[in-house]
mmCIF file of C-alpha atoms (C1' of nucleotides) in Angstrom:
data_model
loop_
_atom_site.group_PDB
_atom_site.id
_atom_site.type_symbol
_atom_site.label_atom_id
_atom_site.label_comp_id
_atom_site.label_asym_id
_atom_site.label_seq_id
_atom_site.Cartn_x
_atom_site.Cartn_y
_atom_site.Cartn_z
ATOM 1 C CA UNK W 19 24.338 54.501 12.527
ATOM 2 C CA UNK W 20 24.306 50.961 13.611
ATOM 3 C CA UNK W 21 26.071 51.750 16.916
ATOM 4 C CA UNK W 22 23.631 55.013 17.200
ATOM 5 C CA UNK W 23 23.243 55.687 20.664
ATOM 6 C CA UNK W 24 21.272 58.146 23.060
ATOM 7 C CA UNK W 25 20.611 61.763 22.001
ATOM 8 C CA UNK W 26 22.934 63.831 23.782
ATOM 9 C CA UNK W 27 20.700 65.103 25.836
ATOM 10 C CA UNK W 28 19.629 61.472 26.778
ATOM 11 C CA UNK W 29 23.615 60.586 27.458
ATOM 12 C CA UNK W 30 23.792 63.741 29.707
ATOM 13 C CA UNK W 31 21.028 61.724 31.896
ATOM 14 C CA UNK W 32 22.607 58.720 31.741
ATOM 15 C CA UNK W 33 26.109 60.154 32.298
ATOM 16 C CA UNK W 34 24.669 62.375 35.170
ATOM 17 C CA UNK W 35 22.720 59.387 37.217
ATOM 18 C CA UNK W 36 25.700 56.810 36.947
ATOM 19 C CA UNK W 37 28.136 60.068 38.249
ATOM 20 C CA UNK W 38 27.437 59.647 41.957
ATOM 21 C CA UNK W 39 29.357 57.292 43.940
ATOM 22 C CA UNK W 40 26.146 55.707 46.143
ATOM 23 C CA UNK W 41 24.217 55.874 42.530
ATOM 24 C CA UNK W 42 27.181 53.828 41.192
ATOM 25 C CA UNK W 43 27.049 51.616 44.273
ATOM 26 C CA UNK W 44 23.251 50.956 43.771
ATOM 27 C CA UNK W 45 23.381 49.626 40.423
ATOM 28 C CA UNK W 46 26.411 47.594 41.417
ATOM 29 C CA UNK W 47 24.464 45.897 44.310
ATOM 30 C CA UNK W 48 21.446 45.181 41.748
ATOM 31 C CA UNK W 49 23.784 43.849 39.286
ATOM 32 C CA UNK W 50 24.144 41.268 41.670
ATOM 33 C CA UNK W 51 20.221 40.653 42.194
ATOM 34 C CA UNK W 52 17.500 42.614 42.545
ATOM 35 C CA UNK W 53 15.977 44.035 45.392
ATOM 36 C CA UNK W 54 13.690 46.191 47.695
ATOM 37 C CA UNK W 55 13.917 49.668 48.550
ATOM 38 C CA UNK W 56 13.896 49.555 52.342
ATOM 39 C CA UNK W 57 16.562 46.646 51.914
ATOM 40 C CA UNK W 58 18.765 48.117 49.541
ATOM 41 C CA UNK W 59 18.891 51.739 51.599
ATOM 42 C CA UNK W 60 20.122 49.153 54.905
ATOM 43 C CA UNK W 61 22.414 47.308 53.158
ATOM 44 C CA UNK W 62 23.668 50.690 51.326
ATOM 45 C CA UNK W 63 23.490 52.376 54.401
ATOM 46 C CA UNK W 64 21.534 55.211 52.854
ATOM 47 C CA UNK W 65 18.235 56.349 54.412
ATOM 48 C CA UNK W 66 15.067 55.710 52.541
ATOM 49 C CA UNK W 67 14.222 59.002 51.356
ATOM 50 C CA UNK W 68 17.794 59.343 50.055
ATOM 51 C CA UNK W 69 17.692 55.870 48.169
ATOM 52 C CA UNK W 70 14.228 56.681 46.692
ATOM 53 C CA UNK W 71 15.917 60.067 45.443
ATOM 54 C CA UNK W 72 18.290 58.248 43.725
ATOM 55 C CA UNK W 73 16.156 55.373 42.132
ATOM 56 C CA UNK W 74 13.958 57.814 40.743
ATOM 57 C CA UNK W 75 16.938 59.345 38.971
ATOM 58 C CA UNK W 76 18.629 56.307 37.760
ATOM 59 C CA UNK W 77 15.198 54.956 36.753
ATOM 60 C CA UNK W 78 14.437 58.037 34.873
ATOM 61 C CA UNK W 79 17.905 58.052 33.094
ATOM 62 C CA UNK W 80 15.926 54.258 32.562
ATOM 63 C CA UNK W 81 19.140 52.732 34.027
ATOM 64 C CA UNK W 82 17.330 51.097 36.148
ATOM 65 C CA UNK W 83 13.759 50.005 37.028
ATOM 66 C CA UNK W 84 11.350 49.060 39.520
ATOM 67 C CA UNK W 85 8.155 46.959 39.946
ATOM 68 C CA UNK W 86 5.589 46.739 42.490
ATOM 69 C CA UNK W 87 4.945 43.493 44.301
ATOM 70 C CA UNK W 88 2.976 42.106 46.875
ATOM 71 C CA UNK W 89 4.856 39.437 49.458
ATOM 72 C CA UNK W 90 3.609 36.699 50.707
ATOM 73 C CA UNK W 91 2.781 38.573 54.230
ATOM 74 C CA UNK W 92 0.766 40.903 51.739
ATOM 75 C CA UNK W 93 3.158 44.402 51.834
ATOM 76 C CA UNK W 94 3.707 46.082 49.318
ATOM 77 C CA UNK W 95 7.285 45.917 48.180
ATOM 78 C CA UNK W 96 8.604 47.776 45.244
ATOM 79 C CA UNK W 97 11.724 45.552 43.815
ATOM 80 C CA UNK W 98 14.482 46.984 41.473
ATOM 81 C CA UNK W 99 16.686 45.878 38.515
ATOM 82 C CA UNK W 100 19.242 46.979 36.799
ATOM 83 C CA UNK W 101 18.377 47.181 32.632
ATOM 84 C CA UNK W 102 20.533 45.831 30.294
ATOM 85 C CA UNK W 103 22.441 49.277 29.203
ATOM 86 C CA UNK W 104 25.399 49.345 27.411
ATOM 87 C CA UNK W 105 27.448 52.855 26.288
ATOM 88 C CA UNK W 106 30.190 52.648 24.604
ATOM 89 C CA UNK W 107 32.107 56.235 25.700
ATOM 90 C CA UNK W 108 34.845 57.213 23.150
ATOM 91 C CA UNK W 109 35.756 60.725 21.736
ATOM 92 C CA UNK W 110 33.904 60.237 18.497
ATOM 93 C CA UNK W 111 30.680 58.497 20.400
ATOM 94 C CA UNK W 112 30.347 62.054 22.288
ATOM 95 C CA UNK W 113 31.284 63.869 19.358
ATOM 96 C CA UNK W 114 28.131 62.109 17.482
ATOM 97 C CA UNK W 115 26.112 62.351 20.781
ATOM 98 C CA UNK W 116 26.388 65.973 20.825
ATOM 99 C CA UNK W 117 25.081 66.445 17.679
ATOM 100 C CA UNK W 118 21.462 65.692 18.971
ATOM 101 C CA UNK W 119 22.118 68.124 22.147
ATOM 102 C CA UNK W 120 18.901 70.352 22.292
ATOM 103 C CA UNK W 121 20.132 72.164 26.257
ATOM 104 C CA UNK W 122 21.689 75.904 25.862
ATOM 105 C CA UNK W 123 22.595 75.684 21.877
ATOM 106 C CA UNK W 124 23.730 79.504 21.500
ATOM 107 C CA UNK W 125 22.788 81.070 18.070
ATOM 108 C CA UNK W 126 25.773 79.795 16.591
ATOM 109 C CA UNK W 127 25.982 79.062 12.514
ATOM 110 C CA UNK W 128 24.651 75.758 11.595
ATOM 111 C CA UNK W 129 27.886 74.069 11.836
ATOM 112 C CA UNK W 130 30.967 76.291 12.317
ATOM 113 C CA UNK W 131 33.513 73.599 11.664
ATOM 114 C CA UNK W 132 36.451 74.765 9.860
ATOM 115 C CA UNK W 133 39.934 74.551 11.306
ATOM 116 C CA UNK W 134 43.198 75.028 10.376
ATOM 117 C CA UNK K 4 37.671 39.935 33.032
ATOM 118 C CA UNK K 5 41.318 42.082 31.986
ATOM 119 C CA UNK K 6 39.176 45.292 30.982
ATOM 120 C CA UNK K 7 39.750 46.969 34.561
ATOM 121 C CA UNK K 8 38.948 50.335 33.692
ATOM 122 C CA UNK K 9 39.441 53.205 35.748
ATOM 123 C CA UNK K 10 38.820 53.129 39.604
ATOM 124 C CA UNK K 11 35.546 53.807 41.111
ATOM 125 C CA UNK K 12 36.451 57.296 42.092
ATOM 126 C CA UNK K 13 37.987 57.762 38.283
ATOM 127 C CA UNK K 14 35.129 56.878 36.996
ATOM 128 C CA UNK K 15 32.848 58.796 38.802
ATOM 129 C CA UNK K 16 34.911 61.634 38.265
ATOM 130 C CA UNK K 17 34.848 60.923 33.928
ATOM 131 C CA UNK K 18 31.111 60.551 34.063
ATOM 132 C CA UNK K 19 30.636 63.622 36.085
ATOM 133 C CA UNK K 20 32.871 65.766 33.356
ATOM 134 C CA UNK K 21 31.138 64.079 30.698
ATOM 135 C CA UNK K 22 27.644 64.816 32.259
ATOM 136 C CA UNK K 23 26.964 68.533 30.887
ATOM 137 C CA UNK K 24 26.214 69.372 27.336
ATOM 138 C CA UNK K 25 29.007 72.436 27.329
ATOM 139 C CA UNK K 26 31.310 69.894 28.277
ATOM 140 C CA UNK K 27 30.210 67.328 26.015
ATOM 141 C CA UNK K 28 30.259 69.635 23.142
ATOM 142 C CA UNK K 29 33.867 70.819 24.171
ATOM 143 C CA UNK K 30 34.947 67.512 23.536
ATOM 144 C CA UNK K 31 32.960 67.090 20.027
ATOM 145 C CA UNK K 32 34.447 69.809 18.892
ATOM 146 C CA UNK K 33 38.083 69.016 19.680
ATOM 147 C CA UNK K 34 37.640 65.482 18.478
ATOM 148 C CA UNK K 35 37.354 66.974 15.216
ATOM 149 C CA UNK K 36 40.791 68.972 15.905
ATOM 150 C CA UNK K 37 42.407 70.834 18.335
ATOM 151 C CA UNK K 38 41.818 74.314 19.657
ATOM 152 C CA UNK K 39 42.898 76.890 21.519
ATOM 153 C CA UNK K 40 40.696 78.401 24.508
ATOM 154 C CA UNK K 41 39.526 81.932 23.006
ATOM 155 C CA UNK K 42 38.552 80.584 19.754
ATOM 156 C CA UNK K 43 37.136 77.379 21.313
ATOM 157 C CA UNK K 44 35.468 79.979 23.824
ATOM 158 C CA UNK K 45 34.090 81.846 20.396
ATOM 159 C CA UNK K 46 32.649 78.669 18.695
ATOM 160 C CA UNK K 47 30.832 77.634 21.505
ATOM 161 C CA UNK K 48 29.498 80.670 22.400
ATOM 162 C CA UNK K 49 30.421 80.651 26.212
ATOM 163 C CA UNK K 50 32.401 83.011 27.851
ATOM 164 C CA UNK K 51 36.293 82.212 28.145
ATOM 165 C CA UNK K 52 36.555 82.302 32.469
ATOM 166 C CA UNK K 53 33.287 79.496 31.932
ATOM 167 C CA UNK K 54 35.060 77.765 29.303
ATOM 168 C CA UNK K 55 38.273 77.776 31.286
ATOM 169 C CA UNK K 56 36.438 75.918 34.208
ATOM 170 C CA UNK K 57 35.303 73.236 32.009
ATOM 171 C CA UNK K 58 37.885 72.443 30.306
ATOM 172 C CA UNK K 59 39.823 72.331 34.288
ATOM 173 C CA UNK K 60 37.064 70.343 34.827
ATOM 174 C CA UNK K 61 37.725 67.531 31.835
ATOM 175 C CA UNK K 62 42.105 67.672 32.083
ATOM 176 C CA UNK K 63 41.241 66.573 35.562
ATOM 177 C CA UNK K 64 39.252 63.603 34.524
ATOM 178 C CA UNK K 65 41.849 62.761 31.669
ATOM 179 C CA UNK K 66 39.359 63.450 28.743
ATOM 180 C CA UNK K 67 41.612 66.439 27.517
ATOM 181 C CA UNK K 68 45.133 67.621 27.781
ATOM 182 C CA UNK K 69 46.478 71.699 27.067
ATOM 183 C CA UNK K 70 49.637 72.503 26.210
ATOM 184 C CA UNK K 71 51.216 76.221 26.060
ATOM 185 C CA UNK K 72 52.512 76.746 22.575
ATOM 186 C CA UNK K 73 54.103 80.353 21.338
ATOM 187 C CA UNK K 74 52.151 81.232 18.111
ATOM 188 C CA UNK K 75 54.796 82.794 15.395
ATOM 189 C CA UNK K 76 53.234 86.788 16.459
ATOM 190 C CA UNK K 77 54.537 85.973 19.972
ATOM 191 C CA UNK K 78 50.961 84.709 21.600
ATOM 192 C CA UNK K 79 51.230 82.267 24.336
ATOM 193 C CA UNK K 80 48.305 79.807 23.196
ATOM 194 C CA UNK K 81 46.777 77.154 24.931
ATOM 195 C CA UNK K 82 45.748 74.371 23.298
ATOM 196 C CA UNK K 83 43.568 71.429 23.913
ATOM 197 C CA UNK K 84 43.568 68.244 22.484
ATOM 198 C CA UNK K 85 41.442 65.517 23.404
ATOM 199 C CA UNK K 86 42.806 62.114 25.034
ATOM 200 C CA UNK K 87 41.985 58.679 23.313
ATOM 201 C CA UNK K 88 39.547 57.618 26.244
ATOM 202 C CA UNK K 89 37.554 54.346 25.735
ATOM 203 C CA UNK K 90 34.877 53.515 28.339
ATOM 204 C CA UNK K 91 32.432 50.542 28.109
ATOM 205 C CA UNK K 92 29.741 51.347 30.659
ATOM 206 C CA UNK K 93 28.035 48.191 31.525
ATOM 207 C CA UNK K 94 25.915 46.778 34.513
ATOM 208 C CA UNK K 95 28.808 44.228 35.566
ATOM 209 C CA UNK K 96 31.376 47.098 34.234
ATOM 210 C CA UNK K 97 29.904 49.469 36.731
ATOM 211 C CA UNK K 98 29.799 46.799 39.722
ATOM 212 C CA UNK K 99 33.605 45.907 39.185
ATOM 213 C CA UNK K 100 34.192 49.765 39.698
ATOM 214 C CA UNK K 101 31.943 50.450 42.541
ATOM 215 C CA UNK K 102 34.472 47.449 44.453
ATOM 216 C CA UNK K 103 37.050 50.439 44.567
ATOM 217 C CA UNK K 104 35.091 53.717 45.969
ATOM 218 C CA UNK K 105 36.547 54.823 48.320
ATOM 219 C CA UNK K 106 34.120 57.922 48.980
ATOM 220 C CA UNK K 107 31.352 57.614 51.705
ATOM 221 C CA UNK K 108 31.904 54.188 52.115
ATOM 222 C CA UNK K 109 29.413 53.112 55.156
ATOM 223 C CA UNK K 110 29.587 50.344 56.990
ATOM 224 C CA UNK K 111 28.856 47.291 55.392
ATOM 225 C CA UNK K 112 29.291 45.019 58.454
ATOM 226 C CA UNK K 113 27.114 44.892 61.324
ATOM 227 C CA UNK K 114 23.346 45.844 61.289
ATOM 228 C CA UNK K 115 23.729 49.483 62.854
ATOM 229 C CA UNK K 116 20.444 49.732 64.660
ATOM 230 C CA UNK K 117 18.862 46.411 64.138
ATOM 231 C CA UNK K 118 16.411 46.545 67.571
ATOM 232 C CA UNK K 119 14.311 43.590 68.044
ATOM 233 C "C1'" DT A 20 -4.440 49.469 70.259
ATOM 234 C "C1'" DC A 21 0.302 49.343 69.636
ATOM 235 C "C1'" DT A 22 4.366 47.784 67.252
ATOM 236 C "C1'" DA A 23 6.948 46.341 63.214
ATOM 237 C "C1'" DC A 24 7.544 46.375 58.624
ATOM 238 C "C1'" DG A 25 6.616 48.010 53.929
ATOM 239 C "C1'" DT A 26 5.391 52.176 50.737
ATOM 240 C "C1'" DG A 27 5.710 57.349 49.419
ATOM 241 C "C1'" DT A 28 6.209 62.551 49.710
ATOM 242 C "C1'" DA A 29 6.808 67.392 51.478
ATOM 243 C "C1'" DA A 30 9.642 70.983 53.562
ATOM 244 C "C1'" DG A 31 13.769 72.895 54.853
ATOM 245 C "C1'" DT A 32 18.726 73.140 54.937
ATOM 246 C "C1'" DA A 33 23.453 72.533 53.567
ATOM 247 C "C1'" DG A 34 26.590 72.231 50.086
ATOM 248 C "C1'" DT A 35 28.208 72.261 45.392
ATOM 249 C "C1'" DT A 36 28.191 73.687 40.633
ATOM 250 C "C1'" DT A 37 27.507 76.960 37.165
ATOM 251 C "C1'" DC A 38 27.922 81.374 35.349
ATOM 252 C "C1'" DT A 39 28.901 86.513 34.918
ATOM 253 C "C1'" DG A 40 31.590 90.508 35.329
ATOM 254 C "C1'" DA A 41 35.434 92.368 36.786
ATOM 255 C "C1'" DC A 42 40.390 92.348 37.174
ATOM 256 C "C1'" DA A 43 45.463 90.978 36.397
ATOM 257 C "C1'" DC A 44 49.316 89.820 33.137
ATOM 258 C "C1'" DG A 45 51.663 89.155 28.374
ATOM 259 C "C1'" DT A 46 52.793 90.356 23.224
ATOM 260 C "C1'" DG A 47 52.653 92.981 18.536
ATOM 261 C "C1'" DT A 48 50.828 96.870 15.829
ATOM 262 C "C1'" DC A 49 48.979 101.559 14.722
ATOM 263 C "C1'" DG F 15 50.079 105.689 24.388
ATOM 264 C "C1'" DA F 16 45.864 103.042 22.931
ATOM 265 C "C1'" DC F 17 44.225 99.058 20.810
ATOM 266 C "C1'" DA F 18 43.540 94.111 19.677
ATOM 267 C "C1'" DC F 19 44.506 89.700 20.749
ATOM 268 C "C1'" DG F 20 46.172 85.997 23.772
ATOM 269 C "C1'" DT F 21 46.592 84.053 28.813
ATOM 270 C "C1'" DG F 22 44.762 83.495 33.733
ATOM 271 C "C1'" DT F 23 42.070 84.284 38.327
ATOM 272 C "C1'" DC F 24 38.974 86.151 41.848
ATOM 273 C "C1'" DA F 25 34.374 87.375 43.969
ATOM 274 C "C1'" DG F 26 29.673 86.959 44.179
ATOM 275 C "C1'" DA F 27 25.018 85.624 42.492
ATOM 276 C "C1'" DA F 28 22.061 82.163 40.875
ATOM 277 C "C1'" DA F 29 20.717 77.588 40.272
ATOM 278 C "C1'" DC F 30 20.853 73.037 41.262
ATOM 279 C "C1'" DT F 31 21.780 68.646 44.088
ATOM 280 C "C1'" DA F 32 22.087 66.067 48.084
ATOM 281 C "C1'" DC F 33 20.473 65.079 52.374
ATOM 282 C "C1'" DT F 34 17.628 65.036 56.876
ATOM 283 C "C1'" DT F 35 13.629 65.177 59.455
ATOM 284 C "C1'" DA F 36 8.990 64.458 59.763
ATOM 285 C "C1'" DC F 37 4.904 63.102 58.104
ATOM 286 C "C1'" DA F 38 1.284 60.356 55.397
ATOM 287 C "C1'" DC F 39 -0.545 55.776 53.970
ATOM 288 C "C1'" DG F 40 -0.852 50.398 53.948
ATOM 289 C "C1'" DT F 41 -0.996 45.196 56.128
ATOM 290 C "C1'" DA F 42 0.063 41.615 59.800
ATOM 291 C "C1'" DG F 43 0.527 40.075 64.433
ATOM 292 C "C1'" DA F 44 0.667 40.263 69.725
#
DNA sequence: TCTACGTGTAAGTAGTTTCTGACACGTGTC
DNA sequence: GACACGTGTCAGAAACTACTTACACGTAGA
């Protein structure tokens, strides 16, 4: 209970925005500072449309998030971190996880667990 | 840091298998014991050619393993078991991974069109 | 005004994943 | 033989994701 994590359906987010590799390299980069969009898709080498594609879903999965700022020169810059997640993935973690899962649950009994 | 966990590409690939809620409930239910496909297929309520492609899907990634056995009537059965995976997803955990993608890797170097 | 830099979004395409409905094989039993 | 149960795979539809191109807006400076 302590260690309660996401709802499945909440770990399926997560699990889904971190399973990309230029997703994966974006919240490596920002783990090393934060950082603007138009910035982040040169130094990725991702175009801008593409990067804000991929924010949005690692922001959603709240993974990440970003802030809009005003520089010195007076643009409007919209700057990125990475939150402080943490999952811990094991067999049982998913296995309590899944208990929450709302997506697809076919009409099966309340909880068909009997095994040999 | 000695934790190195699974490469870049590994890990994408774990998170990707782990980022569906049949698959996640495959491996909830065989954390609490193994099974064999049609039954598993049965409690699930997904149809056994679907099943079969997830669980493909999670023996590549390492999170399960099947193994052929002859049930005493003469069936070949294949069970599934799952593996005793432990991942701790964190910011700096994720950054040490992305060092070893080797997919899409673009250019880090020069400034590709950088026109004054 | 035009250029350079920042923001965002809409439309269309290409590619992958997911899923169903066949089909194949095997065994043991009625 | 027909049936029930187990295994697996193939082909095609449907749905979703990833990506590009093109456009919209903003401010600052030559």
């Amino acid at each position: 209970m302590t260690a309660s994590g996401p709802s499945g359906d909440e770990l399926v987010e997560m699990l889904a925005a971190l399973a990309h590799p230029i997703r994966l390299r974006i919240v490596a980069t920002l783990a090393g500072g934060r950082d603007y969009v138009s910035r982040l898709a040169r130094e990725l080498g991702v175009s801008r449309p593409l990067l804000h594609m991929h924010l949005r879903r690692l922001e959603v999965a709240g993974l990440v998030v970003g802030r809009l700022e005003l520089s010195e020169d007076g643009k409007a810059m919209k700057y990125y971190d990475v939150t402080d997640f943490s999952l811990h993935l094991t067999a049982s973690a998913v296995a309590e996880a899944a208990k929450t899962l709302t997506k697809q649950d076919p009409e099966k009994g309340p909880r068909p667990k009997e095994h040999t």
